mmCIF file of C-alpha atoms in Angstrom:
data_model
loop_
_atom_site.group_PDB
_atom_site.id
_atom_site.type_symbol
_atom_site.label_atom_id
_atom_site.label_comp_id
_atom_site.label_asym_id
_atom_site.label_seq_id
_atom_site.Cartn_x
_atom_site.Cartn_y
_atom_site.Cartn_z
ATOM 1 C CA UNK A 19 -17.545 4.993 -15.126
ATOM 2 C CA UNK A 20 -15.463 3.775 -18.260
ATOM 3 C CA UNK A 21 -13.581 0.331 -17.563
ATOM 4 C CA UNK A 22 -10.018 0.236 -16.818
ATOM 5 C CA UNK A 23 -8.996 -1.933 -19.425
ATOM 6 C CA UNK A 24 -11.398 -0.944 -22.284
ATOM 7 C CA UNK A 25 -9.110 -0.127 -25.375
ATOM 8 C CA UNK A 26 -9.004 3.134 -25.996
ATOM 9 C CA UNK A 27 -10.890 4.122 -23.049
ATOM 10 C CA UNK A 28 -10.074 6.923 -20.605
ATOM 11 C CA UNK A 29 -9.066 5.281 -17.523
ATOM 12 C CA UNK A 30 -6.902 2.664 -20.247
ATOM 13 C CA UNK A 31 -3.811 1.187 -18.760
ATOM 14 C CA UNK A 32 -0.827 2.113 -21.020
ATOM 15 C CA UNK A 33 1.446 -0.939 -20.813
ATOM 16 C CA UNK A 34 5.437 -1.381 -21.726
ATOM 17 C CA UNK A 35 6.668 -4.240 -23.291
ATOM 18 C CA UNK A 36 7.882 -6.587 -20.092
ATOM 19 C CA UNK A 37 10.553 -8.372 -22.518
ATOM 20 C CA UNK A 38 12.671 -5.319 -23.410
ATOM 21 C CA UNK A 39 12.766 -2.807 -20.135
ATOM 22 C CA UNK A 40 11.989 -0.037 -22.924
ATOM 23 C CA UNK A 41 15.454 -1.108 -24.624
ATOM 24 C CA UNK A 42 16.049 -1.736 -28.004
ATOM 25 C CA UNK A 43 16.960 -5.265 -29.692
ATOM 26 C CA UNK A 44 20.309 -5.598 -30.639
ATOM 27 C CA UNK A 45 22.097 -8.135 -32.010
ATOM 28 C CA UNK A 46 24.643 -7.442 -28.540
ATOM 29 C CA UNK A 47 21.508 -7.851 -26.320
ATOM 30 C CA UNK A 48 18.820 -10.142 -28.123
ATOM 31 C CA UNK A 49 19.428 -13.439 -26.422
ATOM 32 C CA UNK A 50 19.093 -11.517 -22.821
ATOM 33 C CA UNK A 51 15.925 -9.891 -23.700
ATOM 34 C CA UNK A 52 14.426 -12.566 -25.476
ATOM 35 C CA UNK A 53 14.994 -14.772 -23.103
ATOM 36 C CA UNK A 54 13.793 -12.259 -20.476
ATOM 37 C CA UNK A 55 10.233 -12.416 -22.906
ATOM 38 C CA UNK A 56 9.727 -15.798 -22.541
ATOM 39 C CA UNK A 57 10.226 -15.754 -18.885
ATOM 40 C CA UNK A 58 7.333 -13.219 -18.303
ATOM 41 C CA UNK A 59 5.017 -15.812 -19.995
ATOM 42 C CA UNK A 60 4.562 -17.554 -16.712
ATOM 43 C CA UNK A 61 0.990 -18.649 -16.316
ATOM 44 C CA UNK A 62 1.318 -17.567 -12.793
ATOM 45 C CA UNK A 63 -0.032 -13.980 -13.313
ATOM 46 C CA UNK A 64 -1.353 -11.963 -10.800
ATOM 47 C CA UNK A 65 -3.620 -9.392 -11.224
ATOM 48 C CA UNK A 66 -3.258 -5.452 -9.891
ATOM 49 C CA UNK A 67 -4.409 -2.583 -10.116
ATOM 50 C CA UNK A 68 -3.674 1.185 -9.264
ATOM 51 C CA UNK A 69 -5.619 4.108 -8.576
ATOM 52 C CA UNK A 70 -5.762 7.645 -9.568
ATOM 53 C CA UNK A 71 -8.210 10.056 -8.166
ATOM 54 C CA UNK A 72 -8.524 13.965 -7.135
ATOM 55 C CA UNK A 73 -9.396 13.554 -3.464
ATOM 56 C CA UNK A 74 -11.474 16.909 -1.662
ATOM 57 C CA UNK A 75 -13.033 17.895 1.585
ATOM 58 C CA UNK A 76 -15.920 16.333 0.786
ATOM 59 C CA UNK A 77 -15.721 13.074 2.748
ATOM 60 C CA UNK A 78 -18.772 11.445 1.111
ATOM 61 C CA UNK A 79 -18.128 12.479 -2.440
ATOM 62 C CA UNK A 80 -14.491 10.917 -1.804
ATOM 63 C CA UNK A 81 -16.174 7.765 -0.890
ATOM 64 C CA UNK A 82 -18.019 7.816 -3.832
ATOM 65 C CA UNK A 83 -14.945 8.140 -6.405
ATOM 66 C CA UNK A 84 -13.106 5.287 -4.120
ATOM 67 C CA UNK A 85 -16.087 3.087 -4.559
ATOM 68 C CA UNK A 86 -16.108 3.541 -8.257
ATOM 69 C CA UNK A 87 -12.173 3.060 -8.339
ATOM 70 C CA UNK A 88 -13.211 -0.483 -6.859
ATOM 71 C CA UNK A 89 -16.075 -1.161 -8.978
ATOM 72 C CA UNK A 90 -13.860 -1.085 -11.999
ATOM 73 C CA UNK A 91 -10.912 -3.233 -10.198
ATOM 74 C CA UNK A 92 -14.141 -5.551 -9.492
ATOM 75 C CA UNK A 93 -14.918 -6.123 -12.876
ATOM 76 C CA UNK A 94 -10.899 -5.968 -14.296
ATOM 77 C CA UNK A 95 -10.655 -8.811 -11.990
ATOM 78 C CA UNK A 96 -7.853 -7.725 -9.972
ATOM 79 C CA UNK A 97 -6.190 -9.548 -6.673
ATOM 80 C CA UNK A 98 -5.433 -5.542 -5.538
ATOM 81 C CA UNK A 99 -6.421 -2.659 -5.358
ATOM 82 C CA UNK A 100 -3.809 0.951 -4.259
ATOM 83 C CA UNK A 101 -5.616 3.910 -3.513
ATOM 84 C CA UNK A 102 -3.687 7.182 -3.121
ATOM 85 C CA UNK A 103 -2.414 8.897 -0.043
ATOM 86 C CA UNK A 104 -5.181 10.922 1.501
ATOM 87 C CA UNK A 105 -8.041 8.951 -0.532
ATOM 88 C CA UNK A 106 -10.362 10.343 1.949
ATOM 89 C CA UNK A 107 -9.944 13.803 2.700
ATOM 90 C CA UNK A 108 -7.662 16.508 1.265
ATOM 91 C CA UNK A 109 -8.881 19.849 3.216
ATOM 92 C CA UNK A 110 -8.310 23.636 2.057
ATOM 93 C CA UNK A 111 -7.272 24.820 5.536
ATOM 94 C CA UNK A 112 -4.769 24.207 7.661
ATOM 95 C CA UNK A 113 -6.117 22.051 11.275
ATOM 96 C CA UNK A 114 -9.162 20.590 8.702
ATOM 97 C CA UNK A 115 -7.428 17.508 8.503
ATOM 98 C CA UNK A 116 -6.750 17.302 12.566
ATOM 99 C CA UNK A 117 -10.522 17.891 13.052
ATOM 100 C CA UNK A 118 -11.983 14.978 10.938
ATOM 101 C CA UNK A 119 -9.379 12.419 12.143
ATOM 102 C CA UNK A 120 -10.794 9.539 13.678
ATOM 103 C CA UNK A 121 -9.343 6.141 15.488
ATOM 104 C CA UNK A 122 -8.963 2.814 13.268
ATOM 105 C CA UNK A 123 -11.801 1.408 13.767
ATOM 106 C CA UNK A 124 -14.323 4.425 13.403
ATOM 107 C CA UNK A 125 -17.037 5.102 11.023
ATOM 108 C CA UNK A 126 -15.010 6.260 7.993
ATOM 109 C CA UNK A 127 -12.899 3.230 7.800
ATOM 110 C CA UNK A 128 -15.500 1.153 8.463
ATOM 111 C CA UNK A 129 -16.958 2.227 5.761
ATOM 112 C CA UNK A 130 -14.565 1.575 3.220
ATOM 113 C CA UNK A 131 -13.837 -2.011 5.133
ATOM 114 C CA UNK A 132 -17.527 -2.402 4.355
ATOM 115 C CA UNK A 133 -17.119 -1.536 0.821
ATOM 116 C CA UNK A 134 -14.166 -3.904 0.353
ATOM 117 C CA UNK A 135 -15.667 -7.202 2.189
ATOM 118 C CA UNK A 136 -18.646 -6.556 -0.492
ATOM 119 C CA UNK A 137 -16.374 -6.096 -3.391
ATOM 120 C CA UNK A 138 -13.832 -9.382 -2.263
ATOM 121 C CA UNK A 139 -10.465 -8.234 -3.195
ATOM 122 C CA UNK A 140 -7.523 -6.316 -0.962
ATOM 123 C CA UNK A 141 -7.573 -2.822 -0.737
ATOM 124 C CA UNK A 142 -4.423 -0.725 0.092
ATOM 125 C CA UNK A 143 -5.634 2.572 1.649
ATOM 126 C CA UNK A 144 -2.106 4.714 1.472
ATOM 127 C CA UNK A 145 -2.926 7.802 3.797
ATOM 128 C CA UNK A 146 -5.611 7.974 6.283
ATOM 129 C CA UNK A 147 -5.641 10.333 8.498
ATOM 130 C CA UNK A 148 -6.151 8.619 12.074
ATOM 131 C CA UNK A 149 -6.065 10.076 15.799
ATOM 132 C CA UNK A 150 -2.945 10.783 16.916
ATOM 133 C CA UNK A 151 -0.553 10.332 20.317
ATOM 134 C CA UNK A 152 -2.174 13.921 21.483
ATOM 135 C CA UNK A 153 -4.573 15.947 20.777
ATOM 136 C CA UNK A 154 -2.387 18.547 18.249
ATOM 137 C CA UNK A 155 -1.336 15.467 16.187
ATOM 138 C CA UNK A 156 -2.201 12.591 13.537
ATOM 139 C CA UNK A 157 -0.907 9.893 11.954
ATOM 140 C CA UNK A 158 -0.391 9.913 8.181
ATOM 141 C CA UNK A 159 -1.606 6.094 7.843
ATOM 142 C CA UNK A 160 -1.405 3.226 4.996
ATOM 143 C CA UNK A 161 -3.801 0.684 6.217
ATOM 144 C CA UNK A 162 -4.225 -2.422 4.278
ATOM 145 C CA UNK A 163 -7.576 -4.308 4.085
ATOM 146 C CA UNK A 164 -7.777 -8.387 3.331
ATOM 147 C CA UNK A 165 -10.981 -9.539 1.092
ATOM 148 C CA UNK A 166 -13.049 -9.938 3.580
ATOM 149 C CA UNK A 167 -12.648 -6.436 5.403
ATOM 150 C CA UNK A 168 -10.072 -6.981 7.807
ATOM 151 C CA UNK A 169 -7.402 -5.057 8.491
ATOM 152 C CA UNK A 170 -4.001 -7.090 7.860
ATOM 153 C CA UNK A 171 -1.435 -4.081 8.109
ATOM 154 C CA UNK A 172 -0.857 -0.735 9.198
ATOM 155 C CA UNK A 173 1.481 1.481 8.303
ATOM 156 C CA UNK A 174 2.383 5.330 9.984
ATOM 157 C CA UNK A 175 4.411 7.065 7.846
ATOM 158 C CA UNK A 176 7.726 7.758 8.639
ATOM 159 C CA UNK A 177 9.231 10.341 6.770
ATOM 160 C CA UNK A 178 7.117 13.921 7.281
ATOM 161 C CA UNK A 179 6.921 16.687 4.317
ATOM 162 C CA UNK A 180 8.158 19.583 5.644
ATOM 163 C CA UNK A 181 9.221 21.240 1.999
ATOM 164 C CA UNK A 182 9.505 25.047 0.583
ATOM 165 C CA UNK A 183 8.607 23.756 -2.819
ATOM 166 C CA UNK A 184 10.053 26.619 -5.070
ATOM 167 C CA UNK A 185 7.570 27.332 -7.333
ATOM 168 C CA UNK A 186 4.843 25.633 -5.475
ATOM 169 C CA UNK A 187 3.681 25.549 -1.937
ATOM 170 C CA UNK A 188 5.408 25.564 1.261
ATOM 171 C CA UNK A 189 4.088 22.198 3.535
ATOM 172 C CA UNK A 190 5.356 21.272 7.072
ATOM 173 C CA UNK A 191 3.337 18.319 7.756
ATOM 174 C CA UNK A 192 5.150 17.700 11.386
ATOM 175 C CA UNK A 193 3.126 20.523 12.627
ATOM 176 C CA UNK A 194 -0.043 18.081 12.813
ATOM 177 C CA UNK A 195 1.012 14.996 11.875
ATOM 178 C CA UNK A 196 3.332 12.422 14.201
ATOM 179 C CA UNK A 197 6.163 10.069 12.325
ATOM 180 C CA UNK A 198 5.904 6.376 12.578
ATOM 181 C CA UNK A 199 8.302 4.051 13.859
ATOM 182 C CA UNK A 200 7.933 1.003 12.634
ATOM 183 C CA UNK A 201 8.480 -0.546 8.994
ATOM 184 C CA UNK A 202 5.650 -2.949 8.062
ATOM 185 C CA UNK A 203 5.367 -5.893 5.561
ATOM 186 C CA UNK A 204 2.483 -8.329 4.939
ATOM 187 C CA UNK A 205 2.243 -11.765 3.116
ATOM 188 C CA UNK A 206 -0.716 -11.242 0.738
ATOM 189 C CA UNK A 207 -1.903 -13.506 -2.212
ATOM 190 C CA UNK A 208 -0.159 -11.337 -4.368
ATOM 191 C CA UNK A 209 2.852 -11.263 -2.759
ATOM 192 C CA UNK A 210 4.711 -9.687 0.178
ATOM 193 C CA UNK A 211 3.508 -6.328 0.579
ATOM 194 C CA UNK A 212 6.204 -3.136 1.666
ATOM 195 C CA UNK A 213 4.357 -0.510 2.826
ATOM 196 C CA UNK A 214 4.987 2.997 2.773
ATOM 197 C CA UNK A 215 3.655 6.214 1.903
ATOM 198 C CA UNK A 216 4.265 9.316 -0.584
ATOM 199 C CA UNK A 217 7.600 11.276 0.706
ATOM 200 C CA UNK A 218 9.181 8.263 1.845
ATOM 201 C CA UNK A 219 9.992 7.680 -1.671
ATOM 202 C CA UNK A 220 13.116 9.805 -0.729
ATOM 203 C CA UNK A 221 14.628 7.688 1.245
ATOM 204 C CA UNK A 222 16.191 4.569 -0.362
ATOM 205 C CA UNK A 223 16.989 2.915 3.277
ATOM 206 C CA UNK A 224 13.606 2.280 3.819
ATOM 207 C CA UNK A 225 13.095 0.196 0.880
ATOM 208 C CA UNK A 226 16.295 -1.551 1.423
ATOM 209 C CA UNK A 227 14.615 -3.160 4.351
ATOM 210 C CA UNK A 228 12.084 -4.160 2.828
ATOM 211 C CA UNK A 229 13.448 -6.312 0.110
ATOM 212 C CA UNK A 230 16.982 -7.100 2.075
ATOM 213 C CA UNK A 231 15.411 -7.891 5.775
ATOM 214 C CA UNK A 232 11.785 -7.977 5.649
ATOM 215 C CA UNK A 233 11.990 -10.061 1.888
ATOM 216 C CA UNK A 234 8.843 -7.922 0.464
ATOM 217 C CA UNK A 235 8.212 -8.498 -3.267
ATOM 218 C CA UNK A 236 5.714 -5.697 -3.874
ATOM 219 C CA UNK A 237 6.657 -2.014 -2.689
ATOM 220 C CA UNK A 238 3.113 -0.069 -2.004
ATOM 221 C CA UNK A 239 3.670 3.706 -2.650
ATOM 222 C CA UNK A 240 0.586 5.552 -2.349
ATOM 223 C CA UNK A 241 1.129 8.832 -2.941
ATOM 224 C CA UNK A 242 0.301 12.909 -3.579
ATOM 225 C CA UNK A 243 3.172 14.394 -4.769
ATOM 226 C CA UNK A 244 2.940 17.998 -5.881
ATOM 227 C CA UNK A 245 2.621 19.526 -9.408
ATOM 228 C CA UNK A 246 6.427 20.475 -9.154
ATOM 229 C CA UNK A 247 8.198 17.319 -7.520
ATOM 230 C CA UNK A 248 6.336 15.378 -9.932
ATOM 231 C CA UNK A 249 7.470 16.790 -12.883
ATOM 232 C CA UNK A 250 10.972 16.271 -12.264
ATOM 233 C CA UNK A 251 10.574 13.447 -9.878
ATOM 234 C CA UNK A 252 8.276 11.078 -9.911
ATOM 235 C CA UNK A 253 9.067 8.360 -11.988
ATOM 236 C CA UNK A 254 12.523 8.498 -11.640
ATOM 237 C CA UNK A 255 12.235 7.961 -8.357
ATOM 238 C CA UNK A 256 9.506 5.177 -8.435
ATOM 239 C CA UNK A 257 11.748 3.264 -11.516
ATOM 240 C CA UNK A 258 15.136 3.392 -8.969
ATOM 241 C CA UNK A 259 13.265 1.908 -6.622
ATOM 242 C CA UNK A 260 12.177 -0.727 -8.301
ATOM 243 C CA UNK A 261 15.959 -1.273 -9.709
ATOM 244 C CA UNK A 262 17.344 -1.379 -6.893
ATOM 245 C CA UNK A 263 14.775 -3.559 -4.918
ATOM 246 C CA UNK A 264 14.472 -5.874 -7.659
ATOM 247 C CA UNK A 265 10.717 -5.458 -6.739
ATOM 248 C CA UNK A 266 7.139 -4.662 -8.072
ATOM 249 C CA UNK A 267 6.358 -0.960 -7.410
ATOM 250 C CA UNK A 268 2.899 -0.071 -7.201
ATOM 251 C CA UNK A 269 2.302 3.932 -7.130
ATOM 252 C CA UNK A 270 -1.405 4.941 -6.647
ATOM 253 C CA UNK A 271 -1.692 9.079 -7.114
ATOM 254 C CA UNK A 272 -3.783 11.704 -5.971
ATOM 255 C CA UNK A 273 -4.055 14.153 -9.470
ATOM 256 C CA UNK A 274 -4.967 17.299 -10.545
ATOM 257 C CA UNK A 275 -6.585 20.523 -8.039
ATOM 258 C CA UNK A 276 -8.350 19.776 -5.037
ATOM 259 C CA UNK A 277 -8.892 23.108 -3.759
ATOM 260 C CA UNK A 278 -7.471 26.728 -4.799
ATOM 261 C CA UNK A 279 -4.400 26.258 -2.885
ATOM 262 C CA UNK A 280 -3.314 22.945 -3.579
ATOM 263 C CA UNK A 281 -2.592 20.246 -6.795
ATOM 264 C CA UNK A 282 -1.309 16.667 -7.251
ATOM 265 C CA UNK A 283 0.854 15.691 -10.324
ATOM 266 C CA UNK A 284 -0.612 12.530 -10.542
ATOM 267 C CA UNK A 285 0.417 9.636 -13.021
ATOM 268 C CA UNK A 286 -0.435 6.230 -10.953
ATOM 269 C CA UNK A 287 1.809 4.089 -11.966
ATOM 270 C CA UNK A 288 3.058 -0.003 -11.598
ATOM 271 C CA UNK A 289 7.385 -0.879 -12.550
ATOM 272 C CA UNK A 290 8.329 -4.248 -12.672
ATOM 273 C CA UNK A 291 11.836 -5.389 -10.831
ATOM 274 C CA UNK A 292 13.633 -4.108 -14.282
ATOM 275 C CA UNK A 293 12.208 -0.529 -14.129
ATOM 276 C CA UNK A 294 9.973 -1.255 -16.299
ATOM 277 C CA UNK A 295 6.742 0.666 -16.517
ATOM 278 C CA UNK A 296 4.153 -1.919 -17.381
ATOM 279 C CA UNK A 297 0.753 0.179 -16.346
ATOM 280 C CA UNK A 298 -0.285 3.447 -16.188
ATOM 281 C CA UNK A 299 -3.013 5.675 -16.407
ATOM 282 C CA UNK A 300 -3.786 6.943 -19.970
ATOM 283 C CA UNK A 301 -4.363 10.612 -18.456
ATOM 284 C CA UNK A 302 -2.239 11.569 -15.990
ATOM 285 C CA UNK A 303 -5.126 14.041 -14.436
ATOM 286 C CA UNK A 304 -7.982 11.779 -14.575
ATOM 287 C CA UNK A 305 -10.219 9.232 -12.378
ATOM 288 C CA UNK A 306 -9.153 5.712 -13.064
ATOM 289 C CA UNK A 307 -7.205 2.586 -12.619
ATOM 290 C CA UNK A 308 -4.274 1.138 -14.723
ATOM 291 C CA UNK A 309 -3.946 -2.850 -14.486
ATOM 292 C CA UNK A 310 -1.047 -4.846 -14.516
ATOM 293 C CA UNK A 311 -0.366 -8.460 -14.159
ATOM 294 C CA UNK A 312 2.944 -9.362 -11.780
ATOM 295 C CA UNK A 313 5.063 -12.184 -12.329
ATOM 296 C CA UNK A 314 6.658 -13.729 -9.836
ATOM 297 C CA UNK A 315 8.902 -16.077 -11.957
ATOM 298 C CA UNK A 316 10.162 -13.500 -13.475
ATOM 299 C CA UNK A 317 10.948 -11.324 -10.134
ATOM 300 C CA UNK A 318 12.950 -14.386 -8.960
ATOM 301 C CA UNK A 319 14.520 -14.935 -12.827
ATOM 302 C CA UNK A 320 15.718 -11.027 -11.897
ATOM 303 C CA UNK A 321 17.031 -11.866 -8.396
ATOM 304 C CA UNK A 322 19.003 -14.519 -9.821
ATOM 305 C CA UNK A 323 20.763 -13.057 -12.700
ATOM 306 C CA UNK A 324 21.652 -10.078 -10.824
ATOM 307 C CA UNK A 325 21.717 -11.394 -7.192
ATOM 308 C CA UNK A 326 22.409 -8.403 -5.210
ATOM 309 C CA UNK A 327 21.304 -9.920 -1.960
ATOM 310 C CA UNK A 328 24.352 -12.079 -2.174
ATOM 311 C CA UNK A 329 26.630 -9.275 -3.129
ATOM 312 C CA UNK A 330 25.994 -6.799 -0.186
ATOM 313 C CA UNK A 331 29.122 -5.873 2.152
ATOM 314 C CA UNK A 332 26.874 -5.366 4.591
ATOM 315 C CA UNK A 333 30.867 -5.927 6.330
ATOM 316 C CA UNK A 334 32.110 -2.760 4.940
ATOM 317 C CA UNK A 335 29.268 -0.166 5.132
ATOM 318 C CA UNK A 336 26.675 -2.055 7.544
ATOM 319 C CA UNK A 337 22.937 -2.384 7.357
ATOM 320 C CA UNK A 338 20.997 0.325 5.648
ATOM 321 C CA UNK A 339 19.168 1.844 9.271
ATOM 322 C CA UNK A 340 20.479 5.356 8.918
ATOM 323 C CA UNK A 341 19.927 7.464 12.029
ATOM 324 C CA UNK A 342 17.182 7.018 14.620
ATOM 325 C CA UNK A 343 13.449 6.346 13.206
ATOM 326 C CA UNK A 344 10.758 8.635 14.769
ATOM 327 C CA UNK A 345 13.063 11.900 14.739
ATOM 328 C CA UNK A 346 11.432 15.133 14.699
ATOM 329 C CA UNK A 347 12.134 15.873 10.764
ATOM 330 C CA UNK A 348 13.547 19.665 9.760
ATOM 331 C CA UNK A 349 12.364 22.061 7.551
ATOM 332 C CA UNK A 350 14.286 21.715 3.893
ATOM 333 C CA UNK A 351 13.923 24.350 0.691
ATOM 334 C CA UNK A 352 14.255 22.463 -2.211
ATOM 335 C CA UNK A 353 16.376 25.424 -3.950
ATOM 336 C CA UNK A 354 19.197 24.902 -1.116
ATOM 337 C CA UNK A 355 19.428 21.062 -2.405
#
């Protein structure tokens, strides 16, 4: 397998310049980005990386492309690895998914907390599918692995898919999958880690807590958006965000066809807290990693030029908790919205 960060390579990480946010010098706004360049030559740099893979029923063979995703995060030197929503099974039937799910600590994460103790770095798994409350039901889980194996977070998502994609297909996850209730962070050497998964990209509040009452620095967004939500989507999504965060986003993908009925846009991504996109995968379709160092001076040189936290009325329009967390979600057709 091709290294991450060989030039020219496959699995390349494409990165943006950090000093300019993809704006142009002008003589209006050269001292503000130069001065923004020499902030993100701290010496502090941590490194991270984000995976892109096309995940199938085969359960084994999925192991197989996860291990290699680590294997080249090994040798890139990375602090972190993402892996995308469902990196271990994406079935072709409806109820396949229900039938493999297994508790936390059974033999398929085992297995990949085996495989991360030997490799030594964290490992965000965005998506397993583990038992449920009942028998008809799973959760849709983002569990997060230390160096050494252990399990330091877990996340059940929140927000279910229940979409008529026009154009595409027509998902209700709720009919096997349970919502979470809680919102999880974790301090990690990297940083403090939001997690989430894939749809709740939608909702802004959920992020809000993150940065504005949980303080996370790094928002995890493991993902497998489809073909058509991706297209017009993705990134914009991913790069508000950020923006409004003021916070790393790191988007792992699940890309191109796993089966005849169903395929991933893909483009794995990691923003910066300007909206910057500083890594990505050179093929949007392909097996790989992009790598990305984060700053932390310049987060904090962000949240101090533009210090939002300060200038929230939380007195006028209240905390960002929206309705109650764990409702049953409702069918939407994108072509009504």
């Amino acid at each position: 397998m091709a290294s991450a960060v060989e030039l020219g390579g496959r699995f390349t990480a494409r990165a943006v310049s950090a000093a300019s946010g993809g704006a142009a010098e002008t003589p209006k706004n050269r001292k503000y980005l130069r001065g923004r360049a020499s902030m993100a030559k701290s010496s502090n740099l941590l490194k991270v990386a984000v995976g892109q893979m096309t995940a199938s029923a085969d359960i084994q063979s999925n192991f197989q492309a996860c291990a290699g995703l680590v294997q080249e995060a090994v040798a890139a030197g990375v602090k972190l690895l993402s892996l995308p929503e469902c990196f271990s099974f994406i079935g072709s039937k409806e109820g396949e998914s229900l039938s493999i799910a297994e508790p936390l600590d059974g033999p398929i994460m085992k297995s990949y907390q085996n495989l991360d103790r030997e490799a030594g770095l964290w490992l965000s798994l965005g998506g397993f599918q583990e038992k449920g409350p009942d028998a008809g039901h799973l959760y849709n889980t983002h569990v997060l692995l230390d160096d050494a194996g252990g399990v330091r977070g877990v996340y059940r998502k929140i927000h279910l898919f229940d979409v008529d994609v026009p154009g595409g297909p027509v998902l209700k996850e709720s009919r096997s999958t349970a919502p979470g209730t809680d919102i999880i962070a974790v301090d990690s050497p990297v940083g403090k880690l939001g997690l989430t998964v894939c749809y709740d990209l939608r909702f802004p509040e959920l992020y809000q807590q993150l940065r504005f009452q949980e303080n996370a620095q790094i928002l995890l967004v493991p993902s497998a958006f489809t073909k058509k939500t991706g297209e017009a989507h993705w990134e914009i999504l991913l790069r508000a965000r950020a923006v409004e965060t003021q916070c790393y986003v790191i988007a792992a993908a699940q890309a191109g066809k796993h089966n005849e009925k169903r395929e991933s846009y893909g483009d794995a991504l990691i923003i910066d807290p300007w909206g910057t996109v500083i890594a990505r995968c050179a093929d949007k379709e392909a097996t790989g990693i992009a790598v990305a160092e984060l700053d932390h001076q310049f987060l904090e040189s962000i949240r101090q030029r533009i210090p939002i936290s300060q200038h929230r009325r939380y007195d006028i329009y209240g905390h960002s908790t929206g309705g109650a967390i764990g409702t049953t979600p409702h069918e939407v057709k994108l072509s009504s919205l």
